[in-house]
Short mmCIF file of N, CA and C in Angstrom, two decimals:
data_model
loop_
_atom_site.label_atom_id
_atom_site.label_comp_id
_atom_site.label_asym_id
_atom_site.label_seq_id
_atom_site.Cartn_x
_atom_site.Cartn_y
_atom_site.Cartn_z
N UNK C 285 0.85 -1.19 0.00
CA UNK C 285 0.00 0.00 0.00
C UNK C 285 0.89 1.24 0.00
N UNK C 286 0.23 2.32 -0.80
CA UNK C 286 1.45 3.26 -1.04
C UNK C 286 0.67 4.57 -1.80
N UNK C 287 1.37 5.09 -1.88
CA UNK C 287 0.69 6.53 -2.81
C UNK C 287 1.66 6.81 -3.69
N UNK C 288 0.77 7.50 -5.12
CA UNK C 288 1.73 7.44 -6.27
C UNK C 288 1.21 9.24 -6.30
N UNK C 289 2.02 10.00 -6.41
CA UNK C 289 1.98 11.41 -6.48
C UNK C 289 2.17 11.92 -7.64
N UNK C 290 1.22 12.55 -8.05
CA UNK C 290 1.30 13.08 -9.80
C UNK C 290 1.34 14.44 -10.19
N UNK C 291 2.32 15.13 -10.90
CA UNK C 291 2.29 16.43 -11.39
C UNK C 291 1.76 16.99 -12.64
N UNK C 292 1.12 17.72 -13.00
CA UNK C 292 0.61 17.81 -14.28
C UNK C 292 0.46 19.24 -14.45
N UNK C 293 1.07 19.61 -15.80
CA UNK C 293 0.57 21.10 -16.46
C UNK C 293 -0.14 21.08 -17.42
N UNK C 294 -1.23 22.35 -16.84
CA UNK C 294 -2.32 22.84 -17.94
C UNK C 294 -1.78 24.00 -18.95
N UNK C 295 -1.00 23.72 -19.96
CA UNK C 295 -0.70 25.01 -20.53
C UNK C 295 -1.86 25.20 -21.79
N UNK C 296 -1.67 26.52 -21.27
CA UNK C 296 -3.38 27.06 -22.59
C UNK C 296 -2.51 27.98 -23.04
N UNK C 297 -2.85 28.00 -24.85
CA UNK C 297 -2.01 29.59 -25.17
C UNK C 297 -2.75 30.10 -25.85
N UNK C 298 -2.96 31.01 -26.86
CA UNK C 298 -3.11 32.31 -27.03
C UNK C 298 -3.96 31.83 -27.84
N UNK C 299 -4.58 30.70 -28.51
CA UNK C 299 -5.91 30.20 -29.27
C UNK C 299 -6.73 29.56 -28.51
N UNK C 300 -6.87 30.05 -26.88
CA UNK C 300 -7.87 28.96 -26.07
C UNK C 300 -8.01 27.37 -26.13
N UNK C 301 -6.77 26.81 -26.55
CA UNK C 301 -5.86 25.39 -26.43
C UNK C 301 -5.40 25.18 -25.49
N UNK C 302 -5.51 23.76 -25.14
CA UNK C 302 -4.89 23.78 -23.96
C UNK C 302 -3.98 22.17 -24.54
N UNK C 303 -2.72 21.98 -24.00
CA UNK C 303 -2.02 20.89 -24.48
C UNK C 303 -2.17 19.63 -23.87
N UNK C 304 -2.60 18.81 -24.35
CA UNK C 304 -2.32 17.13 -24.17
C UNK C 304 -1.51 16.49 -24.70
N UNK C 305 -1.10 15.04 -24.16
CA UNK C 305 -0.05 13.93 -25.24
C UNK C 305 -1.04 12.91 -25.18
N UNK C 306 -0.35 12.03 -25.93
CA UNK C 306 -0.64 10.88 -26.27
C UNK C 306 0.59 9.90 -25.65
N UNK C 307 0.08 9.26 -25.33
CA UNK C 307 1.47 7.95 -25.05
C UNK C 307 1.20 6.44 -25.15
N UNK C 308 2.11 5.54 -25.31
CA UNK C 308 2.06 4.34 -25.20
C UNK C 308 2.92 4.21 -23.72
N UNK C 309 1.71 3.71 -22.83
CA UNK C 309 2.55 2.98 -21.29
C UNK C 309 1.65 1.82 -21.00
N UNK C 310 3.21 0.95 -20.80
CA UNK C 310 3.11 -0.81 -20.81
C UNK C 310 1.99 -1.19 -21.75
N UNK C 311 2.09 -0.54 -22.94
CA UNK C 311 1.64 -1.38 -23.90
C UNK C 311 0.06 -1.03 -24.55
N UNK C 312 -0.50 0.18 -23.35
CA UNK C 312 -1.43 1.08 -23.74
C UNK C 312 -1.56 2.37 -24.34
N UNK C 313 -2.69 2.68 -25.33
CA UNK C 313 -2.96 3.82 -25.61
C UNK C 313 -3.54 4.85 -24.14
N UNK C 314 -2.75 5.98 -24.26
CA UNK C 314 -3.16 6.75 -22.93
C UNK C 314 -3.36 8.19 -23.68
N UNK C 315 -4.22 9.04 -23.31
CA UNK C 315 -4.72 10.18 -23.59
C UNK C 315 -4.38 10.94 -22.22
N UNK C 316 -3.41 11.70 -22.00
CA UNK C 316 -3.43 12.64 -20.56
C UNK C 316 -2.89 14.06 -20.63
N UNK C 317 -2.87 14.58 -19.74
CA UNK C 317 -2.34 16.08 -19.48
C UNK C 317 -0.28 15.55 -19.45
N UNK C 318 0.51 16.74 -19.61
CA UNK C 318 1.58 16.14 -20.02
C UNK C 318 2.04 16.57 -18.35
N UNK C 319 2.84 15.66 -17.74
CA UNK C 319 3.48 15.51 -16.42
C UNK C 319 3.81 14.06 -16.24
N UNK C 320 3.92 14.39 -14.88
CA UNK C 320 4.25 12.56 -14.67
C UNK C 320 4.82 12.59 -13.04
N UNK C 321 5.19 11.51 -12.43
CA UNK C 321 5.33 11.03 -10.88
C UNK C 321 6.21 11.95 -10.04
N UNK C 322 6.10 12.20 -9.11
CA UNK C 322 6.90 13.61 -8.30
C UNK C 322 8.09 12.14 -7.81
N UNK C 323 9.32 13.11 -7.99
CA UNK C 323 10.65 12.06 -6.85
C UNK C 323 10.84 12.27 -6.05
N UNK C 324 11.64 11.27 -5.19
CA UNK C 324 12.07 11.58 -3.75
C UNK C 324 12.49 12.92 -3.51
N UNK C 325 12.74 13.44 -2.72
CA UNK C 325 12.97 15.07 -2.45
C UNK C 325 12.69 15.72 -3.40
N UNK C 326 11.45 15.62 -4.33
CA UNK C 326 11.30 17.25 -4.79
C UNK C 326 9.82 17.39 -4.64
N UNK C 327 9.57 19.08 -4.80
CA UNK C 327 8.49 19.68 -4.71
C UNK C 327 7.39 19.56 -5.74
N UNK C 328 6.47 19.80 -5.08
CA UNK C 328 5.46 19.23 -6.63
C UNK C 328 5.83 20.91 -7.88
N UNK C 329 6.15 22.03 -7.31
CA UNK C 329 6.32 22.84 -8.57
C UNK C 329 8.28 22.54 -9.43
N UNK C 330 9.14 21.79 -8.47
CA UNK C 330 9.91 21.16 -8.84
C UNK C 330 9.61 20.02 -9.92
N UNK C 331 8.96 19.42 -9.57
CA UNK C 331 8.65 18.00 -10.68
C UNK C 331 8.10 18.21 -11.67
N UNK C 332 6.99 19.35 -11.52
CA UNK C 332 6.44 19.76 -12.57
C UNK C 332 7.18 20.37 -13.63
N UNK C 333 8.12 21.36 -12.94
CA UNK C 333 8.95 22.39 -13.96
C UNK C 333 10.20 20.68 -15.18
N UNK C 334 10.60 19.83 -14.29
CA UNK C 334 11.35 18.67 -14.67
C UNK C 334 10.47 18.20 -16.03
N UNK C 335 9.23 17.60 -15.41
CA UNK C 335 8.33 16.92 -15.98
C UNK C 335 8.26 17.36 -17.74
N UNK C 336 7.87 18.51 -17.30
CA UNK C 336 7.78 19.62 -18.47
C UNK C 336 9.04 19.44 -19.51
N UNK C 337 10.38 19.74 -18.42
CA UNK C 337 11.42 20.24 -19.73
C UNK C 337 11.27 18.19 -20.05
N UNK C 338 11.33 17.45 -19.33
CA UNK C 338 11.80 15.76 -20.20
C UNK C 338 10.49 15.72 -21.07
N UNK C 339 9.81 15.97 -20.97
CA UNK C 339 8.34 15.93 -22.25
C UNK C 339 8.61 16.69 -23.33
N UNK C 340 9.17 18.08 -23.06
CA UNK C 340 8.73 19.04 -24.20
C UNK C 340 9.90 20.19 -24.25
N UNK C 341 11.05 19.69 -23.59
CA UNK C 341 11.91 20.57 -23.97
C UNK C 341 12.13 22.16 -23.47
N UNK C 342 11.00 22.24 -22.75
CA UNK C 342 10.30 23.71 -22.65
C UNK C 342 10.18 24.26 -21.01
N UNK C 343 10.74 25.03 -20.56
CA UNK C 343 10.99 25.41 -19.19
C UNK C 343 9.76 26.22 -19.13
N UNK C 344 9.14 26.14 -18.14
CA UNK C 344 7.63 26.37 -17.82
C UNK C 344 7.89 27.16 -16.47
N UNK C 345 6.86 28.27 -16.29
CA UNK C 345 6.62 28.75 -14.92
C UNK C 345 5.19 28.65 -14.74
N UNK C 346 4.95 28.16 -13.37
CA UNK C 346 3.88 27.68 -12.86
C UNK C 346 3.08 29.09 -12.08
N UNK C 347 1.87 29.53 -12.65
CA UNK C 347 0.84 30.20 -12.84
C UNK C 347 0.29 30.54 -11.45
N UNK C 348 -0.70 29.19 -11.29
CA UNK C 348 -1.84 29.15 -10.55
C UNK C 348 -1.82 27.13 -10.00
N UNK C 349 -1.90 27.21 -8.77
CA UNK C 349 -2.53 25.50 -8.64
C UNK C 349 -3.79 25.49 -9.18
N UNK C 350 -4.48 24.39 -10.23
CA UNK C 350 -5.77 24.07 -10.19
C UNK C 350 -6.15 23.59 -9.76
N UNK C 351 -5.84 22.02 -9.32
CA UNK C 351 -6.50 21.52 -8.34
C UNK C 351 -5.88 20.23 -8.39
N UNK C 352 -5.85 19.78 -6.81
CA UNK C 352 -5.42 18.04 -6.22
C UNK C 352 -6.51 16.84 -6.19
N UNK C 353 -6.44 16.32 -6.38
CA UNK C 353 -7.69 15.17 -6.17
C UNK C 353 -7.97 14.85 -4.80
N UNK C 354 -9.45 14.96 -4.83
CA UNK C 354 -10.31 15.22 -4.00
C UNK C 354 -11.10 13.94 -3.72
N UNK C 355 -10.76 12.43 -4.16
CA UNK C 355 -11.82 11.76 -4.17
C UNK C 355 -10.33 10.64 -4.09
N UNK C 356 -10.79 9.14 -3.65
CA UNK C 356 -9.76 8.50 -4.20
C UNK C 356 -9.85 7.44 -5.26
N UNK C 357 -8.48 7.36 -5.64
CA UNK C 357 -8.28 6.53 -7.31
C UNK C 357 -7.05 5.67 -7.01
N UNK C 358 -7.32 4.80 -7.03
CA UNK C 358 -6.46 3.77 -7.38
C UNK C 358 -5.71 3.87 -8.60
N UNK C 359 -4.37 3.36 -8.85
CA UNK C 359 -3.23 3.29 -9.46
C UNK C 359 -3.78 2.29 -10.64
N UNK C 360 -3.72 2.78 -12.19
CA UNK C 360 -4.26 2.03 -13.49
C UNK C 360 -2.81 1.38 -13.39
N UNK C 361 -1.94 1.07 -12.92
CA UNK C 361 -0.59 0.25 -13.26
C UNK C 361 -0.20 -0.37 -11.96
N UNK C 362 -0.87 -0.07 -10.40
CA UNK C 362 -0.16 -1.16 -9.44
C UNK C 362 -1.67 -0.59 -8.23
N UNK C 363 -2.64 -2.12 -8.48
CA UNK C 363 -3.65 -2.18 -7.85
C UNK C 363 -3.41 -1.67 -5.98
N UNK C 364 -2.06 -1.73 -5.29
CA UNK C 364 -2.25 -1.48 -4.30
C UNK C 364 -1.40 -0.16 -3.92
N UNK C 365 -1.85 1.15 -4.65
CA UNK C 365 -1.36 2.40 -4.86
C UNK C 365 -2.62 3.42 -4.80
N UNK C 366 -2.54 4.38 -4.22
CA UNK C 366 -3.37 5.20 -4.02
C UNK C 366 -2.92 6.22 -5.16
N UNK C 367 -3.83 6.85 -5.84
CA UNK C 367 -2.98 8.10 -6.88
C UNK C 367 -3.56 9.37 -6.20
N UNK C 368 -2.39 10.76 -6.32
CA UNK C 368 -2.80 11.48 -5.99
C UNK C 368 -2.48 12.73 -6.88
N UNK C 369 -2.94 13.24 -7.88
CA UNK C 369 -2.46 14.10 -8.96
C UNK C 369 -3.20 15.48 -8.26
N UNK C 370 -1.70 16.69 -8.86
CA UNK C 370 -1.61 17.84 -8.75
C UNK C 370 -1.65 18.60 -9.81
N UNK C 371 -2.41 19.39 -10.09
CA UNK C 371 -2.58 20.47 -11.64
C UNK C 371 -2.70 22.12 -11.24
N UNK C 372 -1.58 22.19 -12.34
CA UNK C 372 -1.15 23.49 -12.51
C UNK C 372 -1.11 24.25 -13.42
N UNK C 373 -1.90 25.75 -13.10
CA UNK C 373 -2.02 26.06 -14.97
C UNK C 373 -0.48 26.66 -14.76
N UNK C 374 0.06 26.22 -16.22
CA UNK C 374 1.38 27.03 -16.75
C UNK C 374 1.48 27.69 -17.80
N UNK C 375 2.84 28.26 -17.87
CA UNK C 375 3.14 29.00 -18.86
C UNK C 375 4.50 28.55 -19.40
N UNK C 376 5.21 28.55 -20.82
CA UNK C 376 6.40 28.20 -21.17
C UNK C 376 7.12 29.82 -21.05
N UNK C 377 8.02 29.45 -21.07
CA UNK C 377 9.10 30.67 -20.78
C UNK C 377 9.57 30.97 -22.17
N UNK C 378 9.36 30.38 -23.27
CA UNK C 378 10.06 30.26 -24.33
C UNK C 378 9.07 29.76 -25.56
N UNK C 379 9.72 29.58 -26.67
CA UNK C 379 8.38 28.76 -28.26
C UNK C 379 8.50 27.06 -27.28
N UNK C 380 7.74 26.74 -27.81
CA UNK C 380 7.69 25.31 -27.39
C UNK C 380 8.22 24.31 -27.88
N UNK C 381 9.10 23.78 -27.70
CA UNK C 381 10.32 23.01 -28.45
C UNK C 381 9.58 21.54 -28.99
N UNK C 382 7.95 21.43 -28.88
CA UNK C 382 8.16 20.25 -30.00
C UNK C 382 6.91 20.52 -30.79
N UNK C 383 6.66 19.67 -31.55
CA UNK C 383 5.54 19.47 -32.55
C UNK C 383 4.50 19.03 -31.97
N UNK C 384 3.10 19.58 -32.68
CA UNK C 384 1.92 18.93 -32.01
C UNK C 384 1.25 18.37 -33.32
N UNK C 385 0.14 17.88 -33.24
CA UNK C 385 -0.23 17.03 -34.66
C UNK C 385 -1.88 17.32 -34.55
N UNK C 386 -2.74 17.21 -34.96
CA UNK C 386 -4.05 17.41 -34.91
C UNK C 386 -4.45 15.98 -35.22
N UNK C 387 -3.85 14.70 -35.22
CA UNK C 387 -4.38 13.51 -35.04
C UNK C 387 -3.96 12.59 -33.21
N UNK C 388 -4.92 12.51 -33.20
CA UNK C 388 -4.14 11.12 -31.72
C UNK C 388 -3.43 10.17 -31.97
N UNK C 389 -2.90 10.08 -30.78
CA UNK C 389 -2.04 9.13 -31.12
C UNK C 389 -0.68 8.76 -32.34
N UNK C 390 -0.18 10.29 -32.90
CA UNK C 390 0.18 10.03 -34.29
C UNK C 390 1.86 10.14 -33.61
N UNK C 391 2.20 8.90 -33.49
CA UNK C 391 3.77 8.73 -33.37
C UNK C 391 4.51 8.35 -34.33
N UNK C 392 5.62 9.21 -34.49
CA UNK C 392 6.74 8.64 -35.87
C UNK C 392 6.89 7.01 -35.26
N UNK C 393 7.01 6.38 -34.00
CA UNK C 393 7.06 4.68 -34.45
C UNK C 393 6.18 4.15 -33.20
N UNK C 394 5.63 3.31 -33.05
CA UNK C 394 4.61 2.99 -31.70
C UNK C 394 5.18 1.94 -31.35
N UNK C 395 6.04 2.39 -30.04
CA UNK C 395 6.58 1.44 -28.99
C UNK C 395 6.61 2.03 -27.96
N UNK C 396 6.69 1.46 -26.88
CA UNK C 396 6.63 1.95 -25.51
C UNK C 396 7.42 3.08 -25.44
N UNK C 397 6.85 3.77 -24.89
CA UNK C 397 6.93 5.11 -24.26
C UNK C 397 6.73 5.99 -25.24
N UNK C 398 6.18 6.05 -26.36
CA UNK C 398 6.23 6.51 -27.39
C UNK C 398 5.21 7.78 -26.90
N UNK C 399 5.32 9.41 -27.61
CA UNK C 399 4.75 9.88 -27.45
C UNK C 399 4.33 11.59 -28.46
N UNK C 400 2.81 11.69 -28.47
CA UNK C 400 2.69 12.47 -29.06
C UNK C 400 1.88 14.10 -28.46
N UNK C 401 1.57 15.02 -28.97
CA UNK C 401 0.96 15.95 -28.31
C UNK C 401 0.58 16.97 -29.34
N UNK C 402 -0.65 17.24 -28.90
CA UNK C 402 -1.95 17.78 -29.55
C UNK C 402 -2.43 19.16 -28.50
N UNK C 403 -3.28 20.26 -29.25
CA UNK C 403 -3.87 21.15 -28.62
C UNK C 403 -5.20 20.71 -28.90
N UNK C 404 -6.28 21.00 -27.63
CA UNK C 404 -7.39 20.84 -27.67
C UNK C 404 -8.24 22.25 -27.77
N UNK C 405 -9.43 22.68 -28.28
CA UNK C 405 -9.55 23.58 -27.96
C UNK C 405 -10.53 23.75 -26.77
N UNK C 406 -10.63 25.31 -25.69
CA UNK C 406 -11.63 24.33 -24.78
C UNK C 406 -12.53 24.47 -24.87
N UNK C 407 -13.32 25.17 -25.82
CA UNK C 407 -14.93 25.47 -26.42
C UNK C 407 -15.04 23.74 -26.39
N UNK C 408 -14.58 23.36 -26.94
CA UNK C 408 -14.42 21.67 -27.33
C UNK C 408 -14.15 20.26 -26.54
N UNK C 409 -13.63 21.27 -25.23
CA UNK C 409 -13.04 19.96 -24.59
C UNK C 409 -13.97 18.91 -23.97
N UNK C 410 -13.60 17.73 -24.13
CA UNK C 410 -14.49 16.53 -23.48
C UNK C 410 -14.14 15.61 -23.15
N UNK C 411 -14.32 15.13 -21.87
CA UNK C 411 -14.31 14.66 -20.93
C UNK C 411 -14.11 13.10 -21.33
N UNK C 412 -14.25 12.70 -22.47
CA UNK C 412 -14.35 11.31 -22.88
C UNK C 412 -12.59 11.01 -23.95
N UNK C 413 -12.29 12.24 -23.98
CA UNK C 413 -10.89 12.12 -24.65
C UNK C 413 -9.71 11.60 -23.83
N UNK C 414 -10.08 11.76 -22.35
CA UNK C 414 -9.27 11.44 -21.16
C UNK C 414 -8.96 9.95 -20.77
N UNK C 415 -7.83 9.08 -20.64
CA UNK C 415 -8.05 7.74 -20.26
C UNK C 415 -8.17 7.40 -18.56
N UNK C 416 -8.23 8.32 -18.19
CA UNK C 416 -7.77 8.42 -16.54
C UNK C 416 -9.07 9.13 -16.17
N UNK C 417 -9.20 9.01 -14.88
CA UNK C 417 -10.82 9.39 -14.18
C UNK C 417 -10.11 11.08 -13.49
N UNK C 418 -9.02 10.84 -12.94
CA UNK C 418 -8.80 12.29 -12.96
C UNK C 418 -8.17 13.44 -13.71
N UNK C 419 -8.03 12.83 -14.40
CA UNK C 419 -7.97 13.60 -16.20
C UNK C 419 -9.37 14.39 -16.50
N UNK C 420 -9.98 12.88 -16.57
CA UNK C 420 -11.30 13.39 -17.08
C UNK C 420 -12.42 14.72 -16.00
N UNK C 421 -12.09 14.50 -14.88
CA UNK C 421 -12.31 15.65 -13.81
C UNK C 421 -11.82 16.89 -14.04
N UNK C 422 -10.87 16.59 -14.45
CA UNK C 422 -10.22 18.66 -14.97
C UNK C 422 -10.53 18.44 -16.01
N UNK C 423 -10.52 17.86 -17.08
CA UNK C 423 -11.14 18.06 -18.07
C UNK C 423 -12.60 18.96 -17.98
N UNK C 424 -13.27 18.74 -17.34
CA UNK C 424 -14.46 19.21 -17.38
C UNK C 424 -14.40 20.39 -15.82
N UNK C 425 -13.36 20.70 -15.25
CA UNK C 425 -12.92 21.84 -14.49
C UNK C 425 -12.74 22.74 -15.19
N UNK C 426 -11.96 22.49 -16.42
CA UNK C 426 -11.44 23.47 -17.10
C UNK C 426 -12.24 24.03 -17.96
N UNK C 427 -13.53 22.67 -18.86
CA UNK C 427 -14.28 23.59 -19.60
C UNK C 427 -15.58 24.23 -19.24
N UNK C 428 -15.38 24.07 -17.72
CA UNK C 428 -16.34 25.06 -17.01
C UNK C 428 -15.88 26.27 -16.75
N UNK C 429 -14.40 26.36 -16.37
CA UNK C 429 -14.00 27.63 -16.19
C UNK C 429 -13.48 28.41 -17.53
N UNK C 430 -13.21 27.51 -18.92
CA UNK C 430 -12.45 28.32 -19.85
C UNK C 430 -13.40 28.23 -21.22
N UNK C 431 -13.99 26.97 -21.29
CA UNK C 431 -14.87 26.65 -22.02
C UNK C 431 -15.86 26.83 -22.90
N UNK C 432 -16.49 27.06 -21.59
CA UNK C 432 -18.10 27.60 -22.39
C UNK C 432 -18.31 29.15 -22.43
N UNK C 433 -19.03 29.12 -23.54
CA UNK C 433 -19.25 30.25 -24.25
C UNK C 433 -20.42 31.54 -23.63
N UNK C 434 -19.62 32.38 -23.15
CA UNK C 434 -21.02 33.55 -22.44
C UNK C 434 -22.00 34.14 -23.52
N UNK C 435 -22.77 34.57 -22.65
CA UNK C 435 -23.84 35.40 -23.56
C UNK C 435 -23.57 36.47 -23.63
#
């Protein structure tokens, strides 16, 4: 029994997009926000800023917390793990050092760890694009707060 601690950035830019990847882990298609597991001694805006540059090349400053999970979720990769993910809206400090694709899933070769990344827009975003239950929770955080369209 154990807890798995998760960092994640929401970066939205200047077309009301907000960025996702795509990945292959252990052998699955995964749809998520781009971050990944906090390490021994560091801070969750530490792991995040890490997380960021090993994904995307791109040194990020962290905004605003959005929000920790509030409910509990078990670990999709080790049944006796508690998950506990942290989201943060960000910003890159710089252009964004990789390519995004307007298809899922579109990797130059599909093998493990393989990975791709897409902008969503959030007029658009939905909750069913997410493979993770707390994915899919900010997912629909976000297109309540960035989303939908006023009168």
């Amino acid at each position: 029994m154990g807890f798995n601690v998760r960092v994640y950035g929401l970066l939205i830019n200047d077309k009301s997009q907000v960025l996702i990847c795509d990945e292959l882990i252990h052998g699955r298609p995964i749809t998520k926000f781009p971050g990944g597991g906090l390490e021994f001694g560091e801070g969750t805006v530490d792991a995040l800023k890490r997380e960021m540059m090993e994904e995307t090349r791109t040194e990020v400053v962290v905004t605003e917390h959005f929000y920790t999970t509030d409910f509990f979720q078990v670990s999709a990769f080790n049944p006796e793990s508690q998950v506990i993910s942290i989201y943060y809206l960000i910003q890159s400090k710089s252009y964004l050092q990789i390519e995004t694709s307007g298809k899922p899933f579109d990797f130059s070769e599909a093998v493990e760890g393989a990975i791709s990344f897409r902008w969503l827009n959030l007029s658009d975003l939905n909750e069913d694009v997410f493979t993770f239950p707390i994915d899919k929770k900010v997912a629909g955080l976000l297109a309540a707060r960035y989303g939908r369209k006023r009168n």
